CSV table of C-alpha atoms and ligand atoms in Angstrom, one decimal:
chain,number,residue,atom,x,y,z
A,29,MET,CA,16.9,20.4,-16.9
A,30,ALA,CA,16.6,17.4,-15.2
A,31,ILE,CA,13.2,14.9,-14.0
A,32,VAL,CA,13.3,14.5,-10.4
A,33,ILE,CA,11.3,11.9,-8.1
A,34,VAL,CA,10.6,12.9,-4.6
A,35,GLY,CA,10.4,9.6,-2.8
A,36,ALA,CA,12.7,6.8,-3.4
A,37,GLY,CA,10.1,4.0,-2.7
A,38,LEU,CA,8.2,1.2,-5.0
A,39,ALA,CA,6.6,4.1,-7.2
A,40,GLY,CA,9.7,6.2,-7.5
A,41,GLY,CA,12.3,3.6,-8.3
A,42,THR,CA,9.8,2.1,-11.0
A,43,ALA,CA,9.1,5.3,-12.3
A,44,ALA,CA,12.9,5.8,-13.0
A,45,THR,CA,13.6,2.4,-14.6
A,46,GLU,CA,10.5,2.7,-16.7
A,47,LEU,CA,11.9,6.2,-18.0
A,48,ARG,CA,15.3,4.8,-18.8
A,49,GLU,CA,13.5,1.4,-20.1
A,50,ARG,CA,11.6,3.7,-22.4
A,51,GLY,CA,14.6,5.2,-23.3
A,52,TYR,CA,14.4,8.4,-21.6
A,53,GLU,CA,18.0,9.9,-21.8
A,54,GLY,CA,17.7,13.1,-19.9
A,55,GLU,CA,19.1,13.3,-16.2
A,56,VAL,CA,17.0,11.5,-13.8
A,57,VAL,CA,17.4,12.5,-10.2
A,58,LEU,CA,15.8,10.0,-7.5
A,59,LEU,CA,15.8,11.1,-4.3
A,60,GLY,CA,14.4,9.3,-0.7
A,61,GLU,CA,14.6,10.5,3.0
A,62,GLU,CA,15.9,6.3,3.6
A,63,GLU,CA,19.1,5.0,3.2
A,64,HIS,CA,17.6,1.9,1.4
A,65,PRO,CA,17.4,2.2,-2.2
A,66,PRO,CA,13.5,1.8,-3.9
A,67,TYR,CA,11.7,-1.3,-2.0
A,68,GLU,CA,8.9,-3.3,-2.3
A,69,ARG,CA,6.5,-3.6,1.3
A,70,PRO,CA,4.3,-6.0,1.1
A,71,PRO,CA,7.3,-8.9,2.1
A,72,LEU,CA,8.0,-6.6,5.4
A,73,SER,CA,4.8,-8.1,7.0
A,74,LYS,CA,4.6,-11.5,5.1
A,75,GLY,CA,7.9,-13.8,3.9
A,76,TYR,CA,10.3,-11.1,5.5
A,77,LEU,CA,8.9,-10.9,9.0
A,78,LEU,CA,7.8,-14.4,8.8
A,79,GLY,CA,11.5,-15.2,8.6
A,80,ASN,CA,11.1,-17.0,5.4
A,81,ASP,CA,12.4,-14.8,2.7
A,82,GLU,CA,15.7,-12.5,2.5
A,83,LEU,CA,15.5,-9.2,1.8
A,84,ASP,CA,17.2,-9.2,-1.1
A,85,GLY,CA,14.0,-10.2,-3.4
A,86,ALA,CA,12.3,-7.4,-1.8
A,87,PHE,CA,14.5,-4.3,-3.4
A,88,VAL,CA,13.1,-2.8,-7.1
A,89,HIS,CA,17.5,-3.0,-7.9
A,90,ALA,CA,20.7,-3.7,-6.4
A,91,ARG,CA,22.2,-0.3,-5.5
A,92,ASP,CA,24.5,-0.5,-8.5
A,93,TRP,CA,21.4,-0.4,-10.8
A,94,TYR,CA,21.1,2.9,-11.1
A,95,ALA,CA,24.3,4.0,-11.4
A,96,GLU,CA,24.9,1.8,-14.5
A,97,HIS,CA,21.7,3.6,-15.7
A,98,ASP,CA,22.8,6.5,-15.0
A,99,VAL,CA,20.0,7.5,-12.7
A,100,ASP,CA,21.4,9.8,-9.8
A,101,LEU,CA,20.3,8.0,-7.0
A,102,ARG,CA,20.4,10.0,-3.7
A,103,THR,CA,19.4,8.5,-0.4
A,104,GLY,CA,19.2,10.0,3.4
A,105,VAL,CA,18.0,13.3,1.6
A,106,GLN,CA,14.9,14.5,2.4
A,107,ALA,CA,13.1,17.1,0.0
A,108,THR,CA,11.9,20.3,1.9
A,109,ALA,CA,9.9,22.6,0.0
A,110,LEU,CA,8.7,23.3,-3.7
A,111,ASP,CA,8.8,26.3,-5.7
A,112,THR,CA,6.8,25.1,-8.6
A,113,ASP,CA,6.6,28.7,-10.0
A,114,ALA,CA,10.6,28.4,-10.4
A,115,HIS,CA,10.4,25.0,-10.5
A,116,VAL,CA,12.4,24.6,-7.5
A,117,LEU,CA,12.7,21.4,-5.2
A,118,SER,CA,15.0,22.6,-1.9
A,119,THR,CA,16.4,19.6,-0.4
A,120,THR,CA,18.7,19.1,2.9
A,121,ASP,CA,21.1,18.4,0.6
A,122,GLY,CA,20.4,21.6,-1.5
A,123,ASP,CA,18.3,23.1,-4.0
A,124,LEU,CA,17.8,21.2,-7.6
A,125,THR,CA,16.1,22.6,-10.8
A,126,TYR,CA,13.5,20.1,-12.7
A,127,GLU,CA,11.7,20.3,-15.6
A,128,ARG,CA,9.2,18.0,-14.4
A,129,LEU,CA,8.7,17.0,-11.2
A,130,LEU,CA,6.9,13.6,-9.8
A,131,LEU,CA,5.9,13.3,-6.3
A,132,ALA,CA,6.2,10.2,-4.7
A,133,THR,CA,6.1,10.6,-0.9
A,134,GLY,CA,4.6,7.4,0.0
A,135,ALA,CA,2.1,7.7,3.4
A,136,GLU,CA,2.9,7.1,7.0
A,137,PRO,CA,1.6,5.1,9.9
A,138,ARG,CA,-1.5,6.9,11.8
A,139,ARG,CA,0.1,7.0,15.6
A,140,LEU,CA,-1.8,5.7,18.6
A,141,ALA,CA,-1.3,9.1,20.1
A,142,PHE,CA,-3.3,8.0,23.3
A,143,ALA,CA,-1.3,5.3,24.4
A,144,GLU,CA,2.4,7.0,23.4
A,145,ASP,CA,1.0,10.0,25.4
A,146,ALA,CA,0.3,7.5,28.1
A,147,GLY,CA,4.2,6.8,27.8
A,148,ILE,CA,3.6,2.8,26.1
A,149,GLU,CA,6.3,2.5,23.6
A,150,VAL,CA,4.3,1.5,20.3
A,151,ALA,CA,5.7,-0.1,16.9
A,152,TYR,CA,4.9,0.7,13.8
A,153,LEU,CA,5.2,-1.1,10.4
A,154,ARG,CA,6.3,0.6,6.7
A,155,THR,CA,10.0,0.1,7.0
A,156,ILE,CA,12.4,-2.1,6.9
A,157,GLU,CA,13.8,-1.5,10.4
A,158,ASP,CA,10.0,-1.2,11.5
A,159,SER,CA,9.9,-5.0,10.1
A,160,ASP,CA,13.0,-6.0,11.8
A,161,ARG,CA,12.5,-4.3,15.1
A,162,LEU,CA,8.7,-6.5,15.1
A,163,LYS,CA,10.3,-9.4,14.1
A,164,ALA,CA,13.2,-9.5,16.8
A,165,ALA,CA,10.4,-9.1,19.3
A,166,PHE,CA,8.4,-11.9,18.2
A,167,GLY,CA,8.8,-15.4,19.7
A,168,GLU,CA,7.9,-18.1,21.8
A,169,GLY,CA,5.2,-16.9,24.5
A,170,LYS,CA,5.4,-13.4,24.1
A,171,ARG,CA,2.5,-11.3,24.3
A,172,ILE,CA,1.7,-9.3,21.5
A,173,ALA,CA,-1.0,-6.6,21.0
A,174,VAL,CA,-2.0,-5.5,17.8
A,175,VAL,CA,-4.2,-2.5,17.5
A,176,GLY,CA,-6.3,-2.2,14.5
A,177,ALA,CA,-7.7,-5.3,12.6
A,178,GLY,CA,-7.1,-4.1,8.8
A,179,TRP,CA,-4.3,-5.8,6.4
A,180,ILE,CA,-1.2,-4.8,8.1
A,181,GLY,CA,-2.8,-5.8,11.6
A,182,LEU,CA,-4.3,-8.9,10.6
A,183,GLU,CA,-0.4,-10.0,8.7
A,184,VAL,CA,1.4,-8.9,11.6
A,185,ALA,CA,-0.8,-10.8,13.8
A,186,ALA,CA,-0.4,-14.0,11.6
A,187,ALA,CA,3.2,-13.5,11.7
A,188,ALA,CA,3.4,-13.3,15.4
A,189,ARG,CA,1.4,-16.3,15.7
A,190,ALA,CA,3.8,-18.0,13.6
A,191,ALA,CA,6.9,-17.3,15.8
A,192,GLY,CA,4.8,-18.4,18.7
A,193,SER,CA,3.6,-15.4,20.3
A,194,ASP,CA,0.1,-15.1,22.2
A,195,VAL,CA,-1.5,-12.3,20.0
A,196,THR,CA,-4.4,-10.0,21.1
A,197,VAL,CA,-6.0,-7.9,18.0
A,198,PHE,CA,-7.9,-4.8,19.3
A,199,GLU,CA,-10.5,-3.9,16.7
A,200,THR,CA,-13.3,-0.8,17.7
A,201,ALA,CA,-15.5,-2.4,14.2
A,202,GLU,CA,-17.6,-5.5,14.7
A,203,LEU,CA,-15.2,-7.4,12.6
A,204,PRO,CA,-11.6,-7.0,10.8
A,205,LEU,CA,-11.8,-5.7,7.5
A,206,LEU,CA,-15.7,-4.7,7.9
A,207,ARG,CA,-15.1,-1.3,5.8
A,208,VAL,CA,-13.5,-3.0,3.1
A,209,LEU,CA,-15.1,-6.5,2.4
A,210,GLY,CA,-18.7,-6.1,4.7
A,211,PRO,CA,-20.1,-8.5,6.9
A,212,THR,CA,-20.2,-11.8,5.0
A,213,VAL,CA,-16.7,-12.0,4.1
A,214,ALA,CA,-15.2,-9.9,7.1
A,215,ARG,CA,-16.2,-13.2,9.2
A,216,VAL,CA,-13.8,-15.2,7.1
A,217,PHE,CA,-10.9,-13.1,8.6
A,218,ALA,CA,-12.5,-13.4,12.0
A,219,ASP,CA,-12.5,-16.8,11.8
A,220,LEU,CA,-9.6,-17.5,10.3
A,221,HIS,CA,-7.3,-15.6,12.6
A,222,ARG,CA,-9.2,-17.2,16.1
A,223,GLU,CA,-9.0,-20.8,14.2
A,224,HIS,CA,-5.1,-19.8,14.4
A,225,GLY,CA,-5.2,-18.9,18.0
A,226,VAL,CA,-5.4,-15.1,17.8
A,227,ASP,CA,-7.9,-13.0,20.8
A,228,LEU,CA,-9.6,-11.1,18.9
A,229,ARG,CA,-11.2,-8.6,20.5
A,230,LEU,CA,-14.0,-7.0,18.7
A,231,GLY,CA,-16.2,-4.1,18.9
A,232,ALA,CA,-14.5,-1.9,21.6
A,233,ALA,CA,-12.1,0.3,21.7
A,234,VAL,CA,-8.7,-0.7,23.0
A,235,SER,CA,-7.9,0.3,26.5
A,236,LEU,CA,-4.8,1.4,28.1
A,237,ASP,CA,-5.2,-1.7,30.6
A,238,ASP,CA,-5.6,-3.9,27.3
A,239,LEU,CA,-1.9,-2.7,26.5
A,240,ALA,CA,-0.6,-2.7,29.6
A,241,GLY,CA,0.7,-6.6,30.4
A,242,ALA,CA,1.8,-6.4,26.4
A,243,ASP,CA,5.8,-7.2,25.7
A,244,LEU,CA,5.3,-5.1,22.9
A,245,VAL,CA,2.2,-2.7,21.6
A,246,VAL,CA,2.1,-2.8,17.7
A,247,ALA,CA,-0.4,-0.6,15.4
A,248,GLY,CA,-2.1,-0.8,12.4
A,249,ILE,CA,-4.4,2.1,12.1
A,250,GLY,CA,-4.2,2.9,8.8
A,251,VAL,CA,-1.6,5.3,7.4
A,252,SER,CA,-1.7,9.3,6.2
A,253,PRO,CA,-0.4,10.3,2.6
A,254,ARG,CA,2.6,12.3,3.1
A,255,VAL,CA,1.1,15.3,1.3
A,256,ASP,CA,2.6,18.3,3.1
A,257,LEU,CA,5.5,18.9,0.0
A,258,ALA,CA,2.8,19.0,-1.9
A,259,ARG,CA,0.9,21.2,0.2
A,260,ASN,CA,3.0,23.9,1.0
A,261,GLY,CA,4.2,24.0,-2.2
A,262,GLY,CA,0.7,25.2,-3.2
A,263,LEU,CA,-1.1,22.2,-5.3
A,264,ALA,CA,-4.0,21.0,-5.1
A,265,VAL,CA,-4.6,18.5,-1.9
A,266,ASP,CA,-8.1,17.0,-0.6
A,267,ASP,CA,-7.0,13.5,1.0
A,268,GLY,CA,-4.2,12.9,-1.2
A,269,VAL,CA,-2.6,15.2,-4.1
A,270,LEU,CA,-5.2,15.3,-6.9
A,271,VAL,CA,-4.6,14.6,-10.0
A,272,ASP,CA,-6.5,13.6,-13.0
A,273,ALA,CA,-5.9,10.4,-15.4
A,274,GLY,CA,-3.1,11.5,-16.8
A,275,LEU,CA,-1.8,11.6,-13.3
A,276,ARG,CA,-1.3,15.7,-13.3
A,277,THR,CA,-1.5,17.5,-10.4
A,278,SER,CA,-3.1,20.8,-10.5
A,279,VAL,CA,0.3,22.1,-11.6
A,280,PRO,CA,1.0,20.2,-15.1
A,281,SER,CA,4.9,19.9,-15.1
A,282,VAL,CA,4.4,18.3,-11.1
A,283,LEU,CA,2.4,14.9,-11.3
A,284,ALA,CA,2.1,12.8,-8.5
A,285,VAL,CA,2.0,8.7,-8.2
A,286,GLY,CA,1.1,5.8,-5.6
A,287,ASP,CA,-0.2,6.1,-2.0
A,288,ILE,CA,-0.4,10.1,-1.9
A,289,ALA,CA,-2.6,9.8,-5.2
A,290,SER,CA,-6.1,10.8,-5.4
A,291,GLN,CA,-6.8,10.3,-9.0
A,292,ALA,CA,-10.1,11.3,-10.9
A,293,HIS,CA,-10.1,7.7,-12.3
A,294,PRO,CA,-11.9,7.4,-15.8
A,295,VAL,CA,-13.3,4.0,-15.2
A,296,LEU,CA,-14.4,3.9,-11.8
A,297,GLY,CA,-15.6,8.1,-12.6
A,298,ARG,CA,-14.8,9.1,-9.3
A,299,ARG,CA,-11.8,10.3,-7.5
A,300,ILE,CA,-9.8,7.5,-5.7
A,301,ARG,CA,-6.6,7.0,-3.5
A,302,VAL,CA,-5.1,3.7,-3.5
A,303,GLU,CA,-2.7,2.5,-1.1
A,304,HIS,CA,-1.9,-0.9,-2.9
A,305,TRP,CA,1.3,-1.8,-4.5
A,306,ASP,CA,-0.2,-2.7,-7.9
A,307,THR,CA,-1.1,1.1,-8.1
A,308,ALA,CA,2.1,2.1,-7.2
A,309,ILE,CA,3.9,-0.2,-10.0
A,310,ASN,CA,1.2,0.8,-12.8
A,311,GLN,CA,0.5,4.7,-12.1
A,312,ALA,CA,4.1,4.5,-11.9
A,313,LYS,CA,4.6,3.7,-15.6
A,314,THR,CA,1.9,6.0,-16.8
A,315,ALA,CA,3.9,9.1,-14.7
A,316,ALA,CA,7.2,8.0,-16.5
A,317,HIS,CA,5.5,8.4,-19.6
A,318,ASN,CA,4.1,11.1,-19.6
A,319,LEU,CA,6.7,12.7,-17.9
A,320,ALA,CA,9.0,12.3,-20.7
A,321,GLY,CA,6.5,14.3,-23.0
A,322,GLY,CA,3.5,11.7,-23.6
A,323,ASP,CA,0.2,11.8,-22.9
A,324,GLU,CA,-1.4,8.1,-21.5
A,325,VAL,CA,-4.4,7.9,-18.8
A,326,TYR,CA,-4.3,5.5,-15.9
A,327,ASP,CA,-7.3,3.3,-15.7
A,328,THR,CA,-5.8,-0.1,-14.4
A,329,LEU,CA,-8.5,-0.8,-11.8
A,330,PRO,CA,-7.2,-1.3,-8.6
A,331,TYR,CA,-5.8,-4.6,-7.5
A,332,PHE,CA,-4.7,-6.4,-3.7
A,333,PHE,CA,-3.1,-9.1,-2.5
A,334,THR,CA,-2.9,-11.0,1.0
A,335,ASP,CA,-1.8,-14.1,2.9
A,336,GLN,CA,-2.3,-14.7,6.1
A,337,TYR,CA,-1.5,-18.5,7.3
A,338,ASP,CA,-2.9,-20.7,4.2
A,339,LEU,CA,-5.2,-18.2,2.7
A,340,GLY,CA,-4.0,-16.4,0.0
A,341,MET,CA,-6.7,-14.0,-1.8
A,342,GLU,CA,-6.9,-11.3,-4.8
A,343,TYR,CA,-8.9,-8.2,-4.8
A,344,VAL,CA,-10.2,-6.3,-8.1
A,345,GLY,CA,-12.3,-3.1,-7.5
A,346,HIS,CA,-13.6,-0.8,-5.7
A,347,ALA,CA,-16.6,-1.5,-3.5
A,348,GLY,CA,-17.9,-0.5,0.0
A,349,ALA,CA,-19.0,-2.5,2.9
A,350,ASP,CA,-23.1,-1.6,2.2
A,351,ASP,CA,-22.4,-3.3,-1.4
A,352,GLU,CA,-24.4,-6.7,-1.9
A,353,VAL,CA,-22.1,-9.6,-2.2
A,354,VAL,CA,-22.7,-12.2,-4.2
A,355,VAL,CA,-20.3,-15.0,-3.1
A,356,HIS,CA,-19.7,-18.7,-5.0
A,357,GLY,CA,-17.8,-21.6,-3.5
A,358,ASP,CA,-17.7,-22.3,0.5
A,359,LEU,CA,-17.2,-19.3,2.8
A,360,ASP,CA,-16.4,-21.9,5.6
A,361,ALA,CA,-13.7,-24.1,3.2
A,362,LYS,CA,-12.4,-20.2,2.5
A,363,THR,CA,-12.2,-21.1,-1.3
A,364,PHE,CA,-14.6,-18.9,-3.0
A,365,ARG,CA,-14.9,-16.1,-4.9
A,366,ALA,CA,-17.0,-12.9,-4.1
A,367,PHE,CA,-18.2,-10.2,-5.9
A,368,TRP,CA,-20.0,-6.7,-5.0
A,369,ILE,CA,-22.7,-5.3,-6.6
A,370,ARG,CA,-23.8,-1.9,-6.7
A,371,ASP,CA,-26.4,-0.3,-9.3
A,372,ASP,CA,-27.1,-4.3,-10.8
A,373,ARG,CA,-22.7,-4.3,-11.5
A,374,VAL,CA,-19.8,-5.8,-10.3
A,375,VAL,CA,-17.9,-3.2,-8.5
A,376,ALA,CA,-15.4,-5.1,-7.1
A,377,ALA,CA,-14.5,-9.0,-7.0
A,378,MET,CA,-12.3,-11.2,-5.1
A,379,HIS,CA,-11.1,-15.0,-4.6
A,380,ALA,CA,-10.0,-16.7,-1.3
A,381,ASN,CA,-7.5,-19.7,-2.5
A,382,ASP,CA,-8.6,-20.1,-6.1
A,383,TRP,CA,-5.7,-18.9,-8.1
A,384,ASP,CA,-7.6,-19.8,-11.3
A,385,ALA,CA,-10.1,-17.0,-10.5
A,386,THR,CA,-8.1,-13.6,-11.5
A,387,ASP,CA,-8.5,-13.0,-15.0
A,388,ALA,CA,-12.7,-14.3,-14.5
A,389,LEU,CA,-12.8,-11.4,-11.4
A,390,ARG,CA,-11.2,-8.7,-13.7
A,391,GLU,CA,-13.3,-9.2,-16.5
A,392,ALA,CA,-16.6,-9.2,-13.9
A,393,VAL,CA,-15.1,-5.7,-12.9
A,394,ALA,CA,-14.2,-4.5,-16.0
A,395,THR,CA,-17.5,-5.5,-17.8
A,396,GLY,CA,-20.1,-5.3,-14.4
A,397,GLU,CA,-21.2,-8.4,-15.5
A,398,LEU,CA,-21.7,-11.3,-12.7
A,399,PRO,CA,-20.6,-14.6,-14.7
A,400,GLU,CA,-22.1,-17.8,-13.8
A,401,ALA,CA,-21.5,-20.2,-10.3
A,402,PRO,CA,-18.8,-22.4,-11.6
B,7,FAD,P1,6.5,4.3,-0.2
B,7,FAD,O1,6.3,3.1,-0.6
B,7,FAD,O2,5.6,5.0,1.2
B,7,FAD,O3,7.8,5.0,-0.9
B,7,FAD,C1,7.7,6.7,-0.4
B,7,FAD,C2,9.1,6.4,0.0
B,7,FAD,O4,9.0,8.3,-0.2
B,7,FAD,C3,9.3,6.3,1.4
B,7,FAD,O5,10.7,6.0,1.2
B,7,FAD,C4,9.6,7.8,1.7
B,7,FAD,O6,10.3,7.9,3.1
B,7,FAD,C5,10.2,8.7,0.9
B,7,FAD,N1,9.7,10.1,1.1
B,7,FAD,C6,8.1,10.7,1.7
B,7,FAD,N2,8.7,12.0,2.0
B,7,FAD,C7,9.9,12.1,1.4
B,7,FAD,C8,10.5,13.5,1.0
B,7,FAD,N3,9.9,14.7,1.5
B,7,FAD,N4,11.6,13.8,0.6
B,7,FAD,C9,12.7,12.8,0.5
B,7,FAD,N5,11.9,11.2,0.8
B,7,FAD,C10,10.4,11.1,1.2
B,7,FAD,N6,-0.3,-3.5,-0.9
B,7,FAD,C11,-0.7,-4.8,-1.4
B,7,FAD,O7,-0.8,-4.4,-2.9
B,7,FAD,N7,-0.7,-5.4,-1.2
B,7,FAD,C12,0.1,-5.8,-0.3
B,7,FAD,O8,-0.1,-7.5,0.5
B,7,FAD,C13,0.5,-4.9,1.1
B,7,FAD,N8,1.1,-5.0,1.9
B,7,FAD,C14,2.0,-4.4,2.5
B,7,FAD,C15,3.1,-4.5,3.8
B,7,FAD,C16,3.3,-3.3,4.3
B,7,FAD,C17,4.1,-3.4,5.8
B,7,FAD,C18,3.5,-1.9,4.2
B,7,FAD,C19,4.0,-0.9,4.5
B,7,FAD,C20,2.5,-1.8,3.1
B,7,FAD,C21,2.0,-2.4,2.4
B,7,FAD,N9,1.5,-2.6,1.2
B,7,FAD,C22,0.4,-3.7,0.3
B,7,FAD,C23,1.2,-1.3,0.5
B,7,FAD,C24,2.2,-0.9,-0.6
B,7,FAD,O9,3.1,-0.7,-0.4
B,7,FAD,C25,1.9,0.7,-0.9
B,7,FAD,O10,0.6,1.2,-1.2
B,7,FAD,C26,3.3,1.3,-1.8
B,7,FAD,O11,4.6,0.9,-1.3
B,7,FAD,C27,3.2,2.8,-1.9
B,7,FAD,O12,4.1,2.8,-2.7
B,7,FAD,P2,4.5,4.5,-3.3
B,7,FAD,O13,6.5,4.5,-3.5
B,7,FAD,O14,3.9,5.4,-3.2
B,7,FAD,O15,5.1,4.3,-1.8
């Protein structure tokens, strides 16, 4: 019987790769509802959207790789129901019996319902097709309204500005990324976008009037994990599919990874669900080992990166907006290291434009100790 992977995204594609690289010789089926083989999404809001990079680099492998490695890749197929007692997955292409199942169904953008209900066409950014649509709409003098100043909204704003568009960003919080970074560091991103000509409107809900004159409205107001299959199949779910330290769901023959997995993290000591590229890859590797009969624990700390204009940053750990922040370096020059502290321990760290910092940041979060200012 097969190992079946539902969701041919980054996590699903990585899991299939890892199974073969670790020498697993049994049947592997990888199914996904998109027509593409697995691909990475970060370029869709960065190099590809900017027109700097080709799409080729985004694919986990060229399509041929799957057949060459005896991975049964089925694209354009949706999993519709799960019976964990019978080990049967129903799909739009018939039923599949599995020995072990990996759920990697990812997340989908939250809809800007009030605008859609009023007949405004709203664009989102999750897929290659979405990115193509945005790229085609950007251009000199085009009026782009971005709703939400989170990572996706800000990256879209940066790409639209680079294409010469007039960009307005609407955000209900007082600063972009406030919930993730807290006020001290979030202010850097507000300054960055204003310096690049974005009309950043903070602290108020967007209205239909605000959107009326835009050539394109893009919403980046967060994503929802795609947990319906798991929930309807009787697995334990809260804001994600509940998994243990080894990424097993409430039914041990079913594992879950990536954006949908709400994991009891063994190092952080609490349950977290992480919507990051690095987590999708590394959880998939651990899960592949466990699907093949291993017993690994996933204990990697969350890691995230972004590029906007000339600011590149990396972030390790998991902090809240209320945690104390200590900055080494120069916030105004946008070259610094920041450390978030809770209960006298460093719980997260980031750098901006300081690419030698990565190891020191990881160590600070792993040990909890604040390093000396360099
Ligand atoms: P996904 O990549 O969403 O893949 C899930 C796949 O499952 C999808 O193809 C979906 O169609 C399919 N699927 C869902 N349900 C079913 C079903 N029932 N049957 C069949 N198939 C199904 N993270 C970072 O760390 N840094 C970044 O800079 C960054 N940039 C990003 C930019 C964009 C535009 C986006 C959208 C995301 C970005 N992310 C970034 C987040 C990162 O891409 C995600 O965390 C990652 O893609 C999660 O991988 P996944 O495999 O869990 O889910």
